């Protein structure tokens, strides 16, 4: 089997992040229960089989029918339910599951977990489970900061239960503070990450992404069409693979990948400064940013006024950030991207050698810039390794897998 077949086969077994996984979703009685409906939809979309177990009070917020329609499976509420042939839903459900997630988890439910109470189906199921448990708390800010809740959270964490969030912000009660449940998309991303192999565990990854903006005056400048999608997908894949990731980003509208430390910059010079500060603490550097090769020689303090038929601007060369990092005395493992409009192999291989890199990800700008998919070829000391055209998220996982194989 050649490399491409191996990747395609692996893709089929991990098409959307949760394919082949069975998740039990516990829903408890808080207003955030409405977000659990969206969570079921996202889990199913990502390929998971979902079984929902609700507390009695959760059914006051959202009906079991909603979850049944979204999951396509029977919803469980009553521990005395006789629909399961042996009458033991609290045992059977988690025996086939890879993971149990409770979202939203109320203060009361967290207290029950901390004390090992089993007085309804969901709490009994959690106590009897033989798979890992993730909990997404959702409650009023005072309930969250209450010493009793914090004690209970510390206890369940010590018992090996992972806590997702909570977020802080406006709450359903009108107050503002910490305690609101993470968004469904954030919980789903955390669950996808949970299942990824930890190929970069213990590694510190420094990355750049997006375009740079080289100012001409206070309102105008030179930039390019990089959206940041490729770099942000790669940052998320590295974090999902267990790395501590710092992402230096040019001006983009992408949401910060979960678990990634983000540093926002505008110009190539600011990007260089941020990168050189972080580089000595990094094991791997990945340059995905489309850094402007030139910047205006001067930036006008005031807006440039219209005058004459032409305007000449002098540009000066920006430093090559990637080449500088690769030339450091204790340089990290360096990965470059090569964005070309033609002759990809020649230019990408040239960059591998000229910048003294361990890996170059080559792509044509017409394939990769701005869109959701890309077609890339990986170049390293052993040759060229083409990857099938895919979403930037899938390619990011493949790049991480190839990168980790080179590290080892
Ligand atoms: O952001 P998207 O819309 O998702 O698009 C993704 C992408 C096309 C921008 C991405 O896949 C990509 O190819 N990024 C590299 C773009 C680029 O500037 O390539 P380059 O061939 O000009 O530069 C080669 C390498 O040197 C890159 O790793 C670049 O980050 C780095 N570089 C370049 C110039 C410079 N002054 N400093 C650098 O570090």
XYZ file of C-alpha atoms and ligand atoms in Angstrom:
447
model
C 0.000 0.000 0.000
C 1.468 3.396 -0.939
C 1.408 6.472 1.263
C -1.653 8.008 -0.410
C -3.711 4.812 0.053
C -2.701 4.676 3.700
C -3.878 8.250 4.239
C -7.164 7.661 2.401
C -7.801 4.529 4.447
C -7.080 6.397 7.659
C -9.395 9.227 6.490
C -12.230 6.769 5.965
C -11.866 5.544 9.521
C -11.709 9.104 10.893
C -13.748 10.994 8.343
C -15.149 13.666 10.553
C -13.445 13.356 13.905
C -15.993 11.217 15.807
C -16.741 8.455 13.289
C -17.117 5.114 15.039
C -17.450 6.705 18.487
C -20.444 6.213 20.773
C -21.205 9.028 23.188
C -23.683 9.084 26.071
C -24.827 12.675 26.547
C -26.258 13.466 29.974
C -28.490 16.542 30.126
C -29.368 18.082 33.497
C -31.897 20.764 34.412
C -30.530 24.175 33.517
C -31.468 26.736 30.911
C -28.334 25.748 28.936
C -30.145 22.467 28.151
C -31.246 24.127 24.908
C -27.571 24.183 23.826
C -27.427 20.413 24.347
C -29.801 20.001 21.379
C -27.231 21.693 19.124
C -24.498 19.573 20.731
C -26.303 16.355 19.741
C -26.566 17.672 16.170
C -22.829 18.450 16.074
C -21.848 15.067 17.560
C -24.000 13.278 14.970
C -22.600 15.461 12.159
C -19.083 14.559 13.292
C -19.981 10.874 12.909
C -20.818 9.800 16.476
C -23.652 7.572 17.675
C -25.350 9.502 20.479
C -27.528 8.208 23.331
C -29.136 10.880 25.501
C -29.966 10.430 29.185
C -31.840 13.296 30.867
C -32.694 14.162 34.436
C -36.357 14.747 35.243
C -35.707 18.481 35.638
C -33.952 18.670 32.244
C -37.230 17.584 30.628
C -38.792 20.816 31.977
C -36.465 22.770 29.654
C -36.311 20.575 26.523
C -38.491 17.579 25.696
C -36.992 14.090 25.218
C -38.603 14.117 21.763
C -36.200 16.864 20.634
C -33.189 14.738 21.569
C -34.739 11.609 20.103
C -35.318 13.373 16.768
C -31.767 14.768 16.700
C -29.961 11.622 17.858
C -32.200 9.081 16.136
C -32.093 7.035 19.353
C -34.348 6.388 22.330
C -33.934 8.975 25.098
C -33.623 7.741 28.678
C -34.992 9.573 31.727
C -36.508 7.101 34.187
C -34.310 4.579 35.976
C -37.284 2.241 36.213
C -37.808 2.327 32.408
C -38.600 -1.198 31.191
C -37.902 -0.536 27.495
C -34.388 -1.980 27.813
C -34.828 -5.749 27.881
C -32.908 -6.348 31.111
C -34.237 -3.116 32.665
C -30.704 -1.873 33.270
C -30.248 1.264 31.176
C -27.898 2.622 33.851
C -25.465 -0.245 33.132
C -26.010 -0.952 29.443
C -25.696 2.582 28.077
C -22.080 3.191 29.054
C -20.951 -0.370 28.336
C -21.149 0.405 24.601
C -19.914 4.004 24.967
C -16.469 5.472 24.368
C -17.274 8.570 26.414
C -19.934 10.082 28.652
C -20.453 13.853 28.489
C -22.727 15.749 30.883
C -23.716 19.096 29.352
C -25.118 21.116 30.951
C -24.050 19.947 34.407
C -25.850 21.871 37.156
C -24.315 22.657 40.564
C -26.627 20.039 42.066
C -25.532 17.356 39.609
C -21.840 18.147 40.186
C -22.482 17.835 43.938
C -24.038 14.408 43.323
C -21.004 13.327 41.289
C -18.659 14.542 44.038
C -20.509 12.523 46.670
C -21.266 9.444 44.588
C -25.039 9.869 44.876
C -27.127 7.665 42.623
C -30.758 8.713 42.988
C -31.839 8.902 39.346
C -30.898 7.305 36.017
C -28.203 9.813 35.019
C -26.392 9.935 38.368
C -26.563 6.118 38.650
C -25.276 5.765 35.100
C -22.329 8.079 35.856
C -21.459 6.086 38.977
C -21.739 2.771 37.114
C -19.932 3.919 33.953
C -16.795 2.212 32.649
C -15.795 4.970 30.233
C -14.324 8.443 30.786
C -16.580 11.338 31.818
C -16.427 14.978 30.673
C -18.556 17.566 32.441
C -19.557 21.021 31.163
C -20.795 23.086 34.134
C -23.594 25.635 33.654
C -24.891 27.795 36.493
C -25.260 31.282 37.920
C -21.940 33.007 38.729
C -22.603 32.955 42.521
C -23.428 29.244 42.417
C -20.196 28.630 40.486
C -17.983 30.639 42.852
C -19.653 29.228 45.976
C -17.111 27.393 48.122
C -19.239 24.231 48.075
C -19.281 24.103 44.261
C -15.554 24.785 44.042
C -14.931 22.009 46.589
C -17.071 19.638 44.510
C -15.303 20.612 41.275
C -11.897 19.979 42.891
C -13.171 16.604 44.124
C -14.508 15.382 40.776
C -11.338 16.597 39.050
C -9.308 14.582 41.560
C -11.562 11.620 40.752
C -10.443 11.836 37.098
C -13.405 13.677 35.614
C -12.457 16.344 33.026
C -14.151 19.737 33.275
C -14.960 21.734 30.128
C -15.308 25.447 30.930
C -17.331 27.152 32.225
C -17.280 30.333 30.165
C -17.817 33.771 31.520
C -20.148 36.463 30.202
C -23.815 37.387 30.189
C -26.033 34.861 31.981
C -29.658 33.875 31.440
C -30.556 35.475 34.808
C -29.269 38.853 33.581
C -26.092 38.805 35.666
C -22.595 38.730 34.178
C -19.789 36.465 35.334
C -18.268 32.995 35.241
C -20.532 29.954 35.086
C -22.216 29.859 31.709
C -21.828 26.709 29.641
C -19.361 26.638 26.740
C -20.947 26.888 23.315
C -21.945 23.565 21.716
C -19.260 23.966 19.029
C -16.571 24.412 21.694
C -17.702 21.285 23.561
C -17.810 19.278 20.328
C -14.296 20.504 19.399
C -13.036 19.492 22.857
C -14.556 16.020 22.434
C -12.991 15.614 18.961
C -9.659 16.695 20.499
C -10.136 14.188 23.336
C -10.083 11.311 20.833
C -7.061 12.464 18.806
C -3.801 10.532 19.296
C -1.393 12.630 21.361
C 1.381 12.585 18.754
C 2.869 15.888 19.945
C 2.487 15.374 23.709
C 5.020 17.454 25.625
C 6.083 19.484 22.547
C 5.943 23.296 22.441
C 4.830 24.509 19.025
C 5.210 28.096 17.831
C 3.301 29.072 14.697
C 2.475 32.017 12.475
C -0.755 32.361 10.485
C -2.769 34.808 8.418
C -1.524 37.756 6.385
C 0.515 40.714 7.583
C -0.629 44.307 7.132
C 2.030 46.826 6.159
C 0.721 50.314 6.849
C 1.064 53.138 4.311
C -0.782 55.663 6.458
C -3.257 55.417 9.401
C -6.012 53.944 7.201
C -4.328 52.152 4.285
C -1.802 49.420 3.798
C -0.480 46.437 1.868
C -1.834 42.978 2.721
C -2.888 39.728 0.974
C -5.816 37.305 0.805
C -4.696 34.805 3.448
C -7.717 34.065 5.663
C -5.783 32.296 8.421
C -7.901 29.124 7.939
C -4.956 26.822 7.158
C -2.829 28.114 10.040
C -5.671 28.077 12.559
C -6.673 24.528 11.540
C -3.061 23.431 11.994
C -2.837 25.164 15.390
C -5.970 23.298 16.508
C -4.608 19.983 15.197
C -1.304 20.512 17.060
C -3.182 21.345 20.279
C -5.445 18.315 19.779
C -2.294 16.217 19.384
C -1.183 17.295 22.853
C 1.206 20.173 22.039
C 1.368 23.495 23.898
C 0.711 25.867 21.001
C 1.474 29.594 20.653
C -0.026 31.137 17.539
C 1.237 34.502 16.294
C -1.526 35.718 14.010
C -1.849 38.532 11.536
C -5.207 40.320 11.190
C -7.873 37.634 10.575
C -11.420 37.004 11.769
C -10.863 33.358 12.818
C -11.864 32.218 16.322
C -8.894 31.268 18.496
C -8.429 27.469 18.440
C -9.323 25.864 21.762
C -6.338 25.491 24.075
C -4.073 27.703 21.941
C -2.292 30.858 23.198
C -2.783 33.584 20.599
C -0.663 36.697 20.015
C -2.186 39.211 17.590
C 0.090 41.298 15.378
C -0.335 43.475 12.298
C 2.959 43.886 10.469
C 5.798 41.543 9.520
C 8.111 43.412 11.906
C 5.681 42.865 14.819
C 5.332 39.197 13.811
C 9.119 38.818 13.754
C 9.469 40.395 17.204
C 6.804 38.118 18.726
C 8.279 35.009 17.066
C 11.892 35.714 18.061
C 10.772 36.268 21.671
C 8.964 32.907 21.796
C 11.334 30.827 19.608
C 13.896 29.933 22.324
C 11.064 28.248 24.293
C 9.828 26.216 21.299
C 10.559 22.715 20.002
C 8.800 23.220 16.668
C 8.261 26.326 14.539
C 5.675 26.309 11.735
C 5.444 29.318 9.419
C 2.006 29.318 7.798
C 1.660 33.103 7.612
C 1.708 34.837 4.266
C 4.232 37.421 5.394
C 4.614 40.474 3.150
C 8.062 40.353 1.608
C 8.169 44.162 1.449
C 6.829 47.070 3.539
C 6.526 50.765 2.733
C 9.810 52.540 3.506
C 7.857 55.088 5.543
C 4.411 55.165 7.121
C 2.709 58.562 6.839
C 1.515 59.949 10.173
C -1.535 61.530 8.540
C -3.823 60.166 5.840
C -2.157 60.571 2.435
C -4.002 63.241 0.451
C -4.925 62.929 -3.204
C -2.464 64.867 -5.389
C -1.356 64.266 -8.972
C -2.216 61.361 -11.295
C 0.245 58.831 -9.888
C 1.580 57.929 -6.480
C 4.960 56.281 -6.010
C 5.673 54.319 -2.879
C 9.091 52.977 -2.011
C 9.083 49.486 -0.496
C 11.886 47.927 1.516
C 12.519 44.237 2.149
C 11.071 42.603 5.273
C 13.262 40.126 7.164
C 12.506 36.447 6.505
C 11.169 35.291 9.883
C 11.316 31.583 9.087
C 14.897 31.742 7.787
C 15.933 33.681 10.912
C 14.389 31.092 13.242
C 15.955 28.209 11.285
C 19.369 29.909 11.611
C 19.170 30.256 15.426
C 21.971 28.391 17.258
C 19.475 26.017 18.944
C 16.872 26.203 16.220
C 13.565 24.398 16.733
C 12.394 21.813 14.177
C 11.358 24.156 11.359
C 8.392 23.699 9.027
C 7.766 26.184 6.226
C 4.867 26.620 3.834
C 5.450 27.505 0.195
C 2.656 29.317 -1.629
C 3.316 29.357 -5.349
C 1.315 30.131 -8.459
C 3.345 27.691 -10.638
C 6.328 25.269 -10.542
C 5.415 24.162 -7.017
C 7.984 21.357 -6.760
C 10.931 23.476 -7.876
C 10.166 26.431 -5.596
C 9.108 24.357 -2.569
C 12.177 22.110 -2.746
C 14.287 25.246 -3.208
C 12.866 26.704 0.035
C 13.505 23.440 1.908
C 17.189 23.677 1.091
C 17.726 27.473 1.055
C 16.024 28.060 4.426
C 17.471 24.851 5.972
C 14.030 23.458 6.884
C 13.047 19.930 7.933
C 9.666 20.049 6.163
C 7.934 22.258 3.599
C 4.202 22.173 2.922
C 3.763 23.269 -0.677
C 0.514 24.579 -2.121
C -0.678 26.582 -5.096
C -2.254 29.894 -4.081
C -5.177 29.249 -6.414
C -5.920 26.015 -4.450
C -5.229 27.104 -0.905
C -5.655 30.779 -0.260
C -8.914 31.880 1.328
C -10.990 28.711 0.771
C -11.963 25.854 3.092
C -10.024 23.172 1.197
C -6.474 22.855 -0.064
C -4.225 20.577 -2.094
C -0.765 20.204 -0.598
C 2.462 18.311 -1.222
C 4.845 17.672 1.661
C 8.570 17.966 0.884
C 11.247 16.599 3.205
C 14.681 15.005 2.999
C 13.120 11.757 1.723
C 11.241 13.381 -1.193
C 7.743 14.559 -2.066
C 4.541 13.276 -0.425
C 1.294 14.472 -2.072
C -1.898 14.539 0.015
C -5.412 14.281 -1.427
C -7.422 17.502 -1.798
C -9.289 17.868 1.507
C -10.636 20.263 4.091
C -7.962 22.284 5.859
C -8.877 20.468 9.113
C -8.204 17.036 7.582
C -4.971 18.222 5.988
C -3.902 19.694 9.320
C -4.293 16.264 10.961
C -2.253 14.651 8.146
C 0.490 17.281 8.435
C 0.680 16.673 12.203
C 0.953 12.916 11.597
C 3.768 13.387 9.047
C 5.545 15.927 11.244
C 5.434 13.646 14.265
C 6.825 10.749 12.191
C 9.797 12.957 11.246
C 10.343 13.928 14.893
C 10.500 10.349 15.982
O -4.671 31.537 5.237
P -5.372 30.720 4.170
O -6.402 31.518 3.405
O -5.941 29.442 4.722
O -4.282 30.322 3.085
C -3.255 29.421 3.407
C -1.920 29.816 2.786
C -2.016 29.713 1.263
C -1.539 31.250 3.168
C -0.869 28.817 3.365
O -1.204 27.512 3.014
C 0.533 29.134 2.868
O 0.987 28.674 1.846
N 1.293 29.955 3.646
C 2.636 30.456 3.265
C 2.460 31.667 2.418
C 3.774 32.284 2.007
O 3.995 33.435 2.315
O 4.593 31.499 1.394
P 6.069 31.964 0.869
O 6.406 30.961 -0.117
O 6.032 33.394 0.418
O 6.967 31.894 2.143
C 7.686 30.724 2.483
C 7.757 30.531 3.964
O 8.521 31.582 4.570
C 6.404 30.538 4.664
O 6.456 29.571 5.686
C 6.303 31.946 5.252
O 5.515 31.967 6.445
C 7.773 32.260 5.540
N 8.126 33.689 5.449
C 8.035 34.333 4.250
C 8.425 35.652 4.170
C 8.893 36.328 5.327
N 9.260 37.595 5.289
N 8.950 35.654 6.496
C 8.591 34.356 6.560
O 8.660 33.752 7.640
